[in-house]
mmCIF file of C-alpha atoms in Angstrom:
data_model
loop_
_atom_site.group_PDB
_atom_site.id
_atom_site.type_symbol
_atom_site.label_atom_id
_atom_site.label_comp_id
_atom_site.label_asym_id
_atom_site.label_seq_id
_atom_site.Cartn_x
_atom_site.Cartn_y
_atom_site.Cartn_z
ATOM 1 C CA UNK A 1 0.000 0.000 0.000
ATOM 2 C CA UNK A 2 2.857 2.575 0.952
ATOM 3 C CA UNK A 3 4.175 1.485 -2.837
ATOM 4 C CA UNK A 4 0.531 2.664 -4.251
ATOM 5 C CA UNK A 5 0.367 5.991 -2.474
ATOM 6 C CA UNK A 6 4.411 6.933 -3.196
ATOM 7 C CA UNK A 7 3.296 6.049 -6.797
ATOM 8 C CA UNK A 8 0.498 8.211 -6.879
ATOM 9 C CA UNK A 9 1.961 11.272 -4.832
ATOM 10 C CA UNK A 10 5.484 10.699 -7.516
ATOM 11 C CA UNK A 11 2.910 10.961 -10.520
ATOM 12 C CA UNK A 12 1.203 14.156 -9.310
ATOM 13 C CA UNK A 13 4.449 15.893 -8.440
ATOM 14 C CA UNK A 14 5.842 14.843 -11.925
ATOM 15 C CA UNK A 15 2.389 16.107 -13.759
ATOM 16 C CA UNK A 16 1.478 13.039 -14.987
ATOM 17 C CA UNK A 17 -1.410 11.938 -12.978
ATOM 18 C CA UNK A 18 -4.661 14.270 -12.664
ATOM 19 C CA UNK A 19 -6.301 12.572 -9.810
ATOM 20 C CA UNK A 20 -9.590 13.141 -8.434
ATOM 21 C CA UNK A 21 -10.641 13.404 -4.503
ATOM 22 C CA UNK A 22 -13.416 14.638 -2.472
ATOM 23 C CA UNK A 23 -14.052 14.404 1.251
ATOM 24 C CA UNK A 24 -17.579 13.282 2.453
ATOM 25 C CA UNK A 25 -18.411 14.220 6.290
ATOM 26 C CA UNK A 26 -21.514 12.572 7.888
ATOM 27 C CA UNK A 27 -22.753 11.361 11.044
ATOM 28 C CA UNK A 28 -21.735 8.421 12.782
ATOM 29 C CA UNK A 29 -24.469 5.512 12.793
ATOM 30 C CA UNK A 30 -24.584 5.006 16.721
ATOM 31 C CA UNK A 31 -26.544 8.182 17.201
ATOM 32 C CA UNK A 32 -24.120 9.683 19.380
ATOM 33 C CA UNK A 33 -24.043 13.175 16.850
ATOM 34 C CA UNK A 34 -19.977 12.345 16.231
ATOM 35 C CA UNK A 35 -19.176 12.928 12.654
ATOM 36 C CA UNK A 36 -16.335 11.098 10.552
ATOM 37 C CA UNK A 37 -14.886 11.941 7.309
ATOM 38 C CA UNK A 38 -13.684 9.809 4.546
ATOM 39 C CA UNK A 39 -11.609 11.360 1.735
ATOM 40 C CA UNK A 40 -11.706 9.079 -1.448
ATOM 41 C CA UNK A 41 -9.120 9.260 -4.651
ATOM 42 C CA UNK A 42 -9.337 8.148 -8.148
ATOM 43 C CA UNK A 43 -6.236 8.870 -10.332
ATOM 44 C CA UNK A 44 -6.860 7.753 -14.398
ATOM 45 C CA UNK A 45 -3.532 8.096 -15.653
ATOM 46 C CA UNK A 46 -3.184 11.676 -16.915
ATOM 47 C CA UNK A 47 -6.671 12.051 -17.946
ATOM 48 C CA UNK A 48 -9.271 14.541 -15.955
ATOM 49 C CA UNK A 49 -11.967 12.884 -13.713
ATOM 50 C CA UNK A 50 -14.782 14.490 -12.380
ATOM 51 C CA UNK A 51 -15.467 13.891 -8.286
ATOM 52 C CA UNK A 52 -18.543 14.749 -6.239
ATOM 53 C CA UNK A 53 -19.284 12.829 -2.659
ATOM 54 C CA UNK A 54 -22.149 12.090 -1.524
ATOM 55 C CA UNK A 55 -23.861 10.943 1.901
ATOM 56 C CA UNK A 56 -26.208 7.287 1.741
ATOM 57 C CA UNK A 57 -25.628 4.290 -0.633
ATOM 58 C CA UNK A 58 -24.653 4.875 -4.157
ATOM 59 C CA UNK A 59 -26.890 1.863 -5.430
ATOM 60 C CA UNK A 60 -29.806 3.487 -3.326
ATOM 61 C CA UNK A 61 -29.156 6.936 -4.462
ATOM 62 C CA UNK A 62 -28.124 6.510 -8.263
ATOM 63 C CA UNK A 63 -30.913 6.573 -10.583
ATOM 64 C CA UNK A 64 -31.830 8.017 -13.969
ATOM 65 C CA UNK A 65 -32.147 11.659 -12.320
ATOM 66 C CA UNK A 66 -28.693 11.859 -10.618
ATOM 67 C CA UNK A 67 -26.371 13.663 -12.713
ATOM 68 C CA UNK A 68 -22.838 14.379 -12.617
ATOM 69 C CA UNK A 69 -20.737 16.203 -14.953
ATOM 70 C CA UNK A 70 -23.813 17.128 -16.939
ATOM 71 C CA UNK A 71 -24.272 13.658 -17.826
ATOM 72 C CA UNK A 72 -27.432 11.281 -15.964
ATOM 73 C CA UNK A 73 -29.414 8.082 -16.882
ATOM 74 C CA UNK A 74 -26.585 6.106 -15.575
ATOM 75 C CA UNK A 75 -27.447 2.142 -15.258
ATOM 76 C CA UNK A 76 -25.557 0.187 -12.978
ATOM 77 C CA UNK A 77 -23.702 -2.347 -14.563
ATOM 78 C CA UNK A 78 -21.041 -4.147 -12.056
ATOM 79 C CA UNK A 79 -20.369 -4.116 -8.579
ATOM 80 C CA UNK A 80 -17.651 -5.720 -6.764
ATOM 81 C CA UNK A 81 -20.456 -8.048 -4.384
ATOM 82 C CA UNK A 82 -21.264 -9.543 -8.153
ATOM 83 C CA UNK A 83 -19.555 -11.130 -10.525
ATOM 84 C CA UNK A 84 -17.399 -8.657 -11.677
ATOM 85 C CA UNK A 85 -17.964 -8.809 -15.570
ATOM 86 C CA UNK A 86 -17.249 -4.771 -15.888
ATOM 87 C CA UNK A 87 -14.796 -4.410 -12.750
ATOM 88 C CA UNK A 88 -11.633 -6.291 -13.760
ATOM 89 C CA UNK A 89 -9.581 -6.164 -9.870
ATOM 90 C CA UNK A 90 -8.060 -4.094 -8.436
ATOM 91 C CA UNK A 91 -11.117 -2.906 -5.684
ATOM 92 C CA UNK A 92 -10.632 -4.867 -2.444
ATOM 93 C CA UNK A 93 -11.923 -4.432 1.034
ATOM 94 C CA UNK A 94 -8.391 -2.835 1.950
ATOM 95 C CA UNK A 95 -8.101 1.122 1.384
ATOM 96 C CA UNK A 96 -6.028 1.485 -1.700
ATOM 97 C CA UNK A 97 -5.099 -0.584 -4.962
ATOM 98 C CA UNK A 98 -5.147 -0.118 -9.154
ATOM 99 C CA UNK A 99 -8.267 -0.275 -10.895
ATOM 100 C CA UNK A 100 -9.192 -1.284 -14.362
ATOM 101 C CA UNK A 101 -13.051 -0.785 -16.082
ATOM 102 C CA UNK A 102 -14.067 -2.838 -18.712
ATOM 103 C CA UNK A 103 -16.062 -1.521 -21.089
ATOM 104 C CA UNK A 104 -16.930 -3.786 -24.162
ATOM 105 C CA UNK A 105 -20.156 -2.126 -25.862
ATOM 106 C CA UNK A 106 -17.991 1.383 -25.963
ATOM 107 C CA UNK A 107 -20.372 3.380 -23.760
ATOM 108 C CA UNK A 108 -19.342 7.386 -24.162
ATOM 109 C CA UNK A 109 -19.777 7.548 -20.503
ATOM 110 C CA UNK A 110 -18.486 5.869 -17.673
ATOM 111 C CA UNK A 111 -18.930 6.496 -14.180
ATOM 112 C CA UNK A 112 -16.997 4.571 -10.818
ATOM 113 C CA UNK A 113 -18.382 4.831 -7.220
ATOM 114 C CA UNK A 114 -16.353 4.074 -4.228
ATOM 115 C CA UNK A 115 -18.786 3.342 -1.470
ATOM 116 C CA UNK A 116 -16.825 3.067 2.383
ATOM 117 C CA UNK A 117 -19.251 3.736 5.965
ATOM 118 C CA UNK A 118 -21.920 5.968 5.172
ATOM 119 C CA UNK A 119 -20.658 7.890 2.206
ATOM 120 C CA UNK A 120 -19.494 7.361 -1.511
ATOM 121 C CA UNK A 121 -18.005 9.171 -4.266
ATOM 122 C CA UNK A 122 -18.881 9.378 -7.659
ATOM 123 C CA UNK A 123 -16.165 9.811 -10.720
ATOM 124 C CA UNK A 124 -16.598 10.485 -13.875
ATOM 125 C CA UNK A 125 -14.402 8.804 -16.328
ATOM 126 C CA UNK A 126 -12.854 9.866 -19.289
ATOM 127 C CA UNK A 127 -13.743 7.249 -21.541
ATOM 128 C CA UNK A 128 -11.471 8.050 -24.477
ATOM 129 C CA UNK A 129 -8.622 7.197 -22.069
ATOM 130 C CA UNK A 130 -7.294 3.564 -20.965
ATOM 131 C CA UNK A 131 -9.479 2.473 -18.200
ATOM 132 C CA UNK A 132 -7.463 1.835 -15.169
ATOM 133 C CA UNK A 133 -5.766 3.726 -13.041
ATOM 134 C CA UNK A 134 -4.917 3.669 -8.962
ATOM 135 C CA UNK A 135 -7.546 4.330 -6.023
ATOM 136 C CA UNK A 136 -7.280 4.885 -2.208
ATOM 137 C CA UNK A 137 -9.789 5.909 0.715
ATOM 138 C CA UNK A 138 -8.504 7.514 3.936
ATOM 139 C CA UNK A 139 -11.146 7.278 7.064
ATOM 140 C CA UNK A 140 -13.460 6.863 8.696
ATOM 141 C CA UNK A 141 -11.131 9.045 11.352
ATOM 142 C CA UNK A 142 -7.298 9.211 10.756
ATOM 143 C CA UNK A 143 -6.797 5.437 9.400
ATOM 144 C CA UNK A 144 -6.616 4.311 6.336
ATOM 145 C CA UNK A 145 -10.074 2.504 5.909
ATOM 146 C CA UNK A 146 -11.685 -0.390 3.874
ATOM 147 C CA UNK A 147 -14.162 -0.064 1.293
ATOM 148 C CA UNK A 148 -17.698 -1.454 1.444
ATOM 149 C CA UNK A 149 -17.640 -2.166 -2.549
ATOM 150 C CA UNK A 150 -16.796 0.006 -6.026
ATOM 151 C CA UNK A 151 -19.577 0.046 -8.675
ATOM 152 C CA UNK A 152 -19.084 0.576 -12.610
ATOM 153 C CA UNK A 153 -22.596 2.997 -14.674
ATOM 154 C CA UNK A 154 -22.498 2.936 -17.869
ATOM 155 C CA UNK A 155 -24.718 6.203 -19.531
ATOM 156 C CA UNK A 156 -25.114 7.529 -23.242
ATOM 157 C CA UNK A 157 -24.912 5.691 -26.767
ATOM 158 C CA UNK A 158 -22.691 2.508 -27.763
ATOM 159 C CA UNK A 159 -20.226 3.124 -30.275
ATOM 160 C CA UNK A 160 -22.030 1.309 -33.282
ATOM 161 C CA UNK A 161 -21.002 -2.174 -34.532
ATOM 162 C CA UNK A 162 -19.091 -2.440 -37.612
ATOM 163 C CA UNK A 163 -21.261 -3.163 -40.517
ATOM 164 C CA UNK A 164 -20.077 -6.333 -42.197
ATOM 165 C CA UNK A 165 -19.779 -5.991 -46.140
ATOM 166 C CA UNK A 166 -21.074 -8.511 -48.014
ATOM 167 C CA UNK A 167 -19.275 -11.395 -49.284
ATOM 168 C CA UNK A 168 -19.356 -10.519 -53.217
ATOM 169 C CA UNK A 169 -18.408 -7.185 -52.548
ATOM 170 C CA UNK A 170 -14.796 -8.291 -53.055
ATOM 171 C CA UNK A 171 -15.663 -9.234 -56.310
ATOM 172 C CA UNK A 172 -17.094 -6.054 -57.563
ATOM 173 C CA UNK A 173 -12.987 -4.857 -58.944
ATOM 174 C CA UNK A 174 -13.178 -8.184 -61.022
ATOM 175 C CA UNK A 175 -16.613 -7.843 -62.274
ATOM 176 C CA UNK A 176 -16.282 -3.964 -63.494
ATOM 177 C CA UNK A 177 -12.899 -4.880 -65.372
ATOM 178 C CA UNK A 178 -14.438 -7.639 -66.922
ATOM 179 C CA UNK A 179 -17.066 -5.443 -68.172
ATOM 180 C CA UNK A 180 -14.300 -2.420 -69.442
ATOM 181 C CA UNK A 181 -12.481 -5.477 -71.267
ATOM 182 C CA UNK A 182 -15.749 -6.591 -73.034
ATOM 183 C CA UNK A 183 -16.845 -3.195 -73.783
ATOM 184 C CA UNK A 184 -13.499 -2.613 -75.172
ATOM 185 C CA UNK A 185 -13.304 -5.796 -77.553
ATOM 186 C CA UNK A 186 -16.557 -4.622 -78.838
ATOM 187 C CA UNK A 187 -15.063 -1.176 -80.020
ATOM 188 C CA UNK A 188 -12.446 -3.095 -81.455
ATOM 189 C CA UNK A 189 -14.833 -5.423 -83.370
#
């Protein structure tokens, strides 16, 4: 883990990275009116991420209204307590680790949450970019703390699948010189 945050702090000192963070602040859950904070990061190599945190559950509070960076109707598609068809590694319970997104159907936008105690945070991907990166939470108090589970949203169009050309149409070169050399014998004739 030291390793992951040296990395990270050596790429934003360099100007490489352009990580994201946010810090989240809400009450503790034993009604005693404490608060904790938990600050979350999401670096994408050197491509810009959007961050926002929120308080509650991102799979309670993400739906086709919430918006960030402009961009809503996100639909969940992985989360690490599944199988993990979208989220390939990287999220653990532990505080920090790489990330990579998979993201087959080319969806123009691509959103990851990092969910830890009563709090998440919400970045926006840049999708034109490799999809991986490193990630760390710090809290609940002055710890490094574990995270409850990371979720992938997919929003917007598909990039299109390639339209296959027909078969013949590899033949088409043959056919039209065949025709030039039989229009030409008949000027001849």
């Amino acid at each position: 883990m030291k390793m992951v945050i040296a990395a990270s702090i050596l790429a934003l000192t360099c100007g490489v990275a352009q990580a994201a963070t946010c810090t989240s602040t809400y009450q503790n859950g034993n009604g005693n009116g404490k608060t904790k904070s938990v600050t979350y990061m999401l670096e994408q190599g050197s491509a810009t991420v959007v961050a926002d945190c929120y308080s509650n559950n991102d799979t309670n509070t993400i739906d086709a209204s919430f918006a960030i960076g402009g961009i809503s109707n996100w639909m969940l598609a992985d989360k690490t307590d599944d199988n993990d068809a979208y989220l390939d590694g990287g999220f653990s319970q532990f505080g920090a680790g790489t990330w990579s997104v998979v993201n087959p159907l080319g969806y123009e936008s691509i959103m990851v949450t990092l969910k830890q105690g009563r709090s998440f945070a919400a970045f926006l991907l840049d999708s034109t970019a490799p999809l991986s990166g490193i990630w760390n939470t710090f809290g609940p108090g002055q710890g490094t703390g574990g995270l409850s589970h990371a979720s992938v949203y997919f929003s917007g169009d598909t990039a299109p699948a390639p339209v296959p050309l027909p078969a013949g149409v590899a033949l088409l070169p043959a056919g039209l010189a065949g025709l030039a050399l039989l229009r030409r014998r008949r000027k001849a004739a």
